[in-house]
mmCIF file of N, CA and C in Angstrom:
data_model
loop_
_atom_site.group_PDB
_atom_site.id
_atom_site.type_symbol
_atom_site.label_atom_id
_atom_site.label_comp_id
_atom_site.label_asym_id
_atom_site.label_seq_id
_atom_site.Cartn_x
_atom_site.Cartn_y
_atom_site.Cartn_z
ATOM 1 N N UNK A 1 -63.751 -28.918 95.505
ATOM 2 C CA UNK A 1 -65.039 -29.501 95.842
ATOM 3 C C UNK A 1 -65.781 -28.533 96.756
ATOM 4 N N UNK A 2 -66.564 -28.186 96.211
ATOM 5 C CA UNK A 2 -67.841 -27.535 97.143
ATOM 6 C C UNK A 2 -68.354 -28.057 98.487
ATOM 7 N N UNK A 3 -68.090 -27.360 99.793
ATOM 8 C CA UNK A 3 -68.304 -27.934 101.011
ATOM 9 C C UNK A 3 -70.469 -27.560 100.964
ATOM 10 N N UNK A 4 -70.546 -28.752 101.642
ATOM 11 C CA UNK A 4 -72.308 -28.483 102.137
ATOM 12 C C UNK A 4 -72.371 -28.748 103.518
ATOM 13 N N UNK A 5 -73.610 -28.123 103.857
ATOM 14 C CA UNK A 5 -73.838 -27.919 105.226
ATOM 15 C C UNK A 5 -74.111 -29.231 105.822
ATOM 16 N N UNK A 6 -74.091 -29.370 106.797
ATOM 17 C CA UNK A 6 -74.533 -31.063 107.873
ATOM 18 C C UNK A 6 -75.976 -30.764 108.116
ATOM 19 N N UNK A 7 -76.727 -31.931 107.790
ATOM 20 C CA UNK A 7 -77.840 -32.341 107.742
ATOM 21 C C UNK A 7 -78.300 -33.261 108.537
ATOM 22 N N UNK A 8 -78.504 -33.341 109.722
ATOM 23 C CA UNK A 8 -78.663 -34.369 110.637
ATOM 24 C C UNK A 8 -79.725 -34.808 110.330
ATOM 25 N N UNK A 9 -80.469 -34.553 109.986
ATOM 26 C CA UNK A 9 -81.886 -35.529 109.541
ATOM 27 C C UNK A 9 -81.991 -36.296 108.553
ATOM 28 N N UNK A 10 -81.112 -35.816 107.793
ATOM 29 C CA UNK A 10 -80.344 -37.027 106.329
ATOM 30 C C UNK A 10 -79.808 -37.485 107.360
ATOM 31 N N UNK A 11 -78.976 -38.049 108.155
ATOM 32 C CA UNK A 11 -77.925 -38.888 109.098
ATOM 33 C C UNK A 11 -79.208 -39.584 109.889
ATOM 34 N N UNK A 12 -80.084 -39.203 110.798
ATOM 35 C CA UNK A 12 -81.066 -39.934 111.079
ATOM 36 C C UNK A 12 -81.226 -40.741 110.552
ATOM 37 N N UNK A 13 -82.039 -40.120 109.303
ATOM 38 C CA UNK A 13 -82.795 -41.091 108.442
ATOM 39 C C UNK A 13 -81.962 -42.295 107.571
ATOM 40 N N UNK A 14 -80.864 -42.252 107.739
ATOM 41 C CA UNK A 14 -79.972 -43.102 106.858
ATOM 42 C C UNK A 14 -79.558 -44.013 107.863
ATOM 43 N N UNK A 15 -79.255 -43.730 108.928
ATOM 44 C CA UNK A 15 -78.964 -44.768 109.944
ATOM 45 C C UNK A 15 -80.084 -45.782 109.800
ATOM 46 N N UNK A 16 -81.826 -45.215 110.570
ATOM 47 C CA UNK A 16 -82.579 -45.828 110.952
ATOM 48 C C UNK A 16 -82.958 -46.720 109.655
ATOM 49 N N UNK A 17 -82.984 -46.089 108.643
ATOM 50 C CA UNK A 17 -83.213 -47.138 107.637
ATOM 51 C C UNK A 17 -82.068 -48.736 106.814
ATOM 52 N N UNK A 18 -80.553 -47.894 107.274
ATOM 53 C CA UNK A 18 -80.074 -49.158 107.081
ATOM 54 C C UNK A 18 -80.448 -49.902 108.127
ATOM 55 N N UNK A 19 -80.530 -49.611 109.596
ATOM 56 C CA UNK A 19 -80.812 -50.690 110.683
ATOM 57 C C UNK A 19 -81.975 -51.285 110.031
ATOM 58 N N UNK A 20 -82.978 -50.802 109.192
ATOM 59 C CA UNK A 20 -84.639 -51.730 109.380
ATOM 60 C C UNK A 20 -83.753 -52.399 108.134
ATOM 61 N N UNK A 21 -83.095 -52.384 107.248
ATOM 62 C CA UNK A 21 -82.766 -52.810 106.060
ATOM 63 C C UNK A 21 -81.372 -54.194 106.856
ATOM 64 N N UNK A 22 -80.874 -53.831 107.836
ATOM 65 C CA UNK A 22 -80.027 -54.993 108.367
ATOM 66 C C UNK A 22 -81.386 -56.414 108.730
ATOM 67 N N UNK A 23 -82.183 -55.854 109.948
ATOM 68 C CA UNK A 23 -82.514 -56.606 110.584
ATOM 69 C C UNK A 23 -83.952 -57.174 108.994
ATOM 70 N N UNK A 24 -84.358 -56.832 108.257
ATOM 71 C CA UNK A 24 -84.445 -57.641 107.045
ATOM 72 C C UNK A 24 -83.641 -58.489 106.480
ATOM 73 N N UNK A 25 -82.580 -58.165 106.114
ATOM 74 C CA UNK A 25 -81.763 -59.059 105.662
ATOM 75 C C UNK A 25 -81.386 -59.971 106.269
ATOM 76 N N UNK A 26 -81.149 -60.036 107.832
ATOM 77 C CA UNK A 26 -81.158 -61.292 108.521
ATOM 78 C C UNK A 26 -82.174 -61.792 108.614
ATOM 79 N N UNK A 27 -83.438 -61.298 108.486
ATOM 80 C CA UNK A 27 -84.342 -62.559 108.354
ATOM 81 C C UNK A 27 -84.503 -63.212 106.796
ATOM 82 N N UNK A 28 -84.074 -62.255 105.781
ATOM 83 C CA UNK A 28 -83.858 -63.034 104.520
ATOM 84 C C UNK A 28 -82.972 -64.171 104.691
ATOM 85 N N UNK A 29 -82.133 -63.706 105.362
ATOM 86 C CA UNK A 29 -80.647 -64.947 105.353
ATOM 87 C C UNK A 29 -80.761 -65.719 106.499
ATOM 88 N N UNK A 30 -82.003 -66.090 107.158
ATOM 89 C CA UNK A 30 -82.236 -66.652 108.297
ATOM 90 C C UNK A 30 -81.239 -66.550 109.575
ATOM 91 N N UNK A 31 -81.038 -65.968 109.656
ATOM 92 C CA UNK A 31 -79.808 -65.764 110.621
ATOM 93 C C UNK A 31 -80.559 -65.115 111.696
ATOM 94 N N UNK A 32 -81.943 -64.630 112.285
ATOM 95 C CA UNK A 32 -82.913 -64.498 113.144
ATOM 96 C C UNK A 32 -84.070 -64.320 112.668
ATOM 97 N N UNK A 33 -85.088 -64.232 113.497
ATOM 98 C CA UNK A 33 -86.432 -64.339 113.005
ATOM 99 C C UNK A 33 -86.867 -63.088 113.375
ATOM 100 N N UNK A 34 -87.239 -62.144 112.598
ATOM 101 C CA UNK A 34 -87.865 -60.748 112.220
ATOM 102 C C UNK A 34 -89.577 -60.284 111.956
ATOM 103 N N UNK A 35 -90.410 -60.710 113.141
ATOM 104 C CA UNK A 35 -91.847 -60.077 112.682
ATOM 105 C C UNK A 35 -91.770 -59.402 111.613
ATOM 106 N N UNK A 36 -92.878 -58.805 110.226
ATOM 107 C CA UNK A 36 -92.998 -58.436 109.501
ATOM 108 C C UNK A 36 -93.447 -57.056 110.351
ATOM 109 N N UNK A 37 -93.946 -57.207 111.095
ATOM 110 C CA UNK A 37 -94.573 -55.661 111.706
ATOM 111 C C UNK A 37 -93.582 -55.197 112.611
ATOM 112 N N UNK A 38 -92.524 -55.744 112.955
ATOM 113 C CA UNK A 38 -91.365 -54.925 113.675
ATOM 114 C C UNK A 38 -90.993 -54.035 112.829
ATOM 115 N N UNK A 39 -90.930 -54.219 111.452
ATOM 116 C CA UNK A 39 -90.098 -53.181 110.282
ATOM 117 C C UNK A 39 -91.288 -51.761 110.389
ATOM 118 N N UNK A 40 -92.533 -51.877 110.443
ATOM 119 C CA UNK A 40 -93.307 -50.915 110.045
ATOM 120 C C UNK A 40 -92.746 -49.728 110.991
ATOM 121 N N UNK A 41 -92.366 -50.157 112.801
ATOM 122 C CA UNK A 41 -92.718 -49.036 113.729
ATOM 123 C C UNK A 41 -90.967 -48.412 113.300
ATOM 124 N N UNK A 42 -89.852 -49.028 112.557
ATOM 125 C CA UNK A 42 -88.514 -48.864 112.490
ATOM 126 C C UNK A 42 -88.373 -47.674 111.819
ATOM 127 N N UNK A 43 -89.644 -48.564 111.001
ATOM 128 C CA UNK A 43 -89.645 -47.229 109.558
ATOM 129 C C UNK A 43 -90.110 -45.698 109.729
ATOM 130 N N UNK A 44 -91.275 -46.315 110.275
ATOM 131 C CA UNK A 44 -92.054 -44.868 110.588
ATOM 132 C C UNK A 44 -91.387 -43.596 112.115
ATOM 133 N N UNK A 45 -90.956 -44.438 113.362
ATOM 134 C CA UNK A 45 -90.515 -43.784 113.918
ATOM 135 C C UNK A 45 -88.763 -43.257 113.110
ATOM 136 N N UNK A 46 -88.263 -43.887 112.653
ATOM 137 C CA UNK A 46 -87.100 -43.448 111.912
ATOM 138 C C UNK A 46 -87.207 -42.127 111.030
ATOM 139 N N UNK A 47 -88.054 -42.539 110.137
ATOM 140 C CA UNK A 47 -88.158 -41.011 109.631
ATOM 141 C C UNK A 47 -89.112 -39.857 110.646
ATOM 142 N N UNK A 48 -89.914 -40.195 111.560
ATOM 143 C CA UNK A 48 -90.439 -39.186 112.569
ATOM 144 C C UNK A 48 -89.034 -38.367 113.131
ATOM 145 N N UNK A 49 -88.745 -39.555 113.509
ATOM 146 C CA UNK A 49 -86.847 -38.804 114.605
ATOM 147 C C UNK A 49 -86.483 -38.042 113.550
ATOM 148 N N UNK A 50 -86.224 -38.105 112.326
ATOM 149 C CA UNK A 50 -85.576 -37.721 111.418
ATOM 150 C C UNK A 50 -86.201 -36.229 111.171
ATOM 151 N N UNK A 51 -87.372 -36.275 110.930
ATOM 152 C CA UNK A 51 -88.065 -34.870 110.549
ATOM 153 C C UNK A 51 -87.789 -33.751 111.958
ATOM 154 N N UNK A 52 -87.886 -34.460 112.914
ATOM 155 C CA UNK A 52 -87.901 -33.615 114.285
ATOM 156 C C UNK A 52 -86.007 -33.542 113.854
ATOM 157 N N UNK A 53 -85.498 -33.841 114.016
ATOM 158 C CA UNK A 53 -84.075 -33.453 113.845
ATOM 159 C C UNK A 53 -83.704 -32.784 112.840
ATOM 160 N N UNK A 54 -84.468 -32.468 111.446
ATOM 161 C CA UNK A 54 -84.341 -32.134 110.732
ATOM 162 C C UNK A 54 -84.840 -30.327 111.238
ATOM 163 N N UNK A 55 -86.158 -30.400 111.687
ATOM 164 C CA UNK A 55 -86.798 -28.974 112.040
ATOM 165 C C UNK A 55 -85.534 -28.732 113.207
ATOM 166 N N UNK A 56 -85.292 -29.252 113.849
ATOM 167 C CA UNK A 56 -84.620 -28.705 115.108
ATOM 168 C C UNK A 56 -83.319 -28.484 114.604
ATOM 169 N N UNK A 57 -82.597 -28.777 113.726
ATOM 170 C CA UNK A 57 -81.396 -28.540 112.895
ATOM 171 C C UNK A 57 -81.650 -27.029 112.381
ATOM 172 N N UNK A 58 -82.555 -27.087 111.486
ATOM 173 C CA UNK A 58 -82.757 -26.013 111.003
ATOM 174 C C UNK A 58 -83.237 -24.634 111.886
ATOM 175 N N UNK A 59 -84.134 -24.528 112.698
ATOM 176 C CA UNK A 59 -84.234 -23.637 113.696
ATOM 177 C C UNK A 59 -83.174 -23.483 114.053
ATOM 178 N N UNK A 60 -82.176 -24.160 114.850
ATOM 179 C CA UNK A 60 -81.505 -23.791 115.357
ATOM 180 C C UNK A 60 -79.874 -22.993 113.955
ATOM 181 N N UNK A 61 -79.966 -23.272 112.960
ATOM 182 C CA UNK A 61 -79.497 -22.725 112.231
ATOM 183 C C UNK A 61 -79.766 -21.146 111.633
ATOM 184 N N UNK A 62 -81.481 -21.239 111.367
ATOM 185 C CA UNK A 62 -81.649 -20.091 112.001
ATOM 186 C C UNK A 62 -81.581 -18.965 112.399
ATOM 187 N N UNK A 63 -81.524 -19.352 114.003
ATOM 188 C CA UNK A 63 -81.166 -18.623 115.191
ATOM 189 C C UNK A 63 -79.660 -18.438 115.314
ATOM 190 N N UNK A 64 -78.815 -19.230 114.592
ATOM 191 C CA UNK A 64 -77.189 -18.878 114.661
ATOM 192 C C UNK A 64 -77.122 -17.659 113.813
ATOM 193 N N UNK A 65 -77.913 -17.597 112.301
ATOM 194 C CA UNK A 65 -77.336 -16.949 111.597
ATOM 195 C C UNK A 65 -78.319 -15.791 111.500
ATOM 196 N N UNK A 66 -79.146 -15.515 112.383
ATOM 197 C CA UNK A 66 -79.774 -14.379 112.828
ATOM 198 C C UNK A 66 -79.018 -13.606 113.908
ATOM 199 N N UNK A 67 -78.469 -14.203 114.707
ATOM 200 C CA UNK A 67 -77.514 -13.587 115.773
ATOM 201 C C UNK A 67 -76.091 -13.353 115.301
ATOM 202 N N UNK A 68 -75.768 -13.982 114.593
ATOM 203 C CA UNK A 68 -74.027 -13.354 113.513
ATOM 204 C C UNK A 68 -74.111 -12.659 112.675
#
């Protein structure tokens, strides 16, 4: 099997979106009550974190393999 590099901004973005995808589903399954506009800022700052972790992953990858 072919090893691939770590992608922290795929890992971001997969976290923050199962969390907005949990706290949906408990309000599908009533199990708490979930504003409809709490999901929007989950979503959008989730993938923001994600892109910034993504550039800062990569710079700093980079800069490793410019200096080795």
């Amino acid at each position: 099997m072919r090893r691939h590099e770590f992608q922290p901004g795929r890992l971001v973005a997969g976290v923050s979106l199962l969390i907005t995808g949990v706290a949906f589903a408990g309000d599908a399954g009533a199990a708490w009550e979930t504003p409809w506009y709490a999901l929007i800022p989950l979503v959008v700052g989730g993938l923001s974190l994600a892109a910034v972790t993504g550039v800062v992953a990569l710079a700093v990858r980079r800069r490793h393999r410019g200096a080795g």
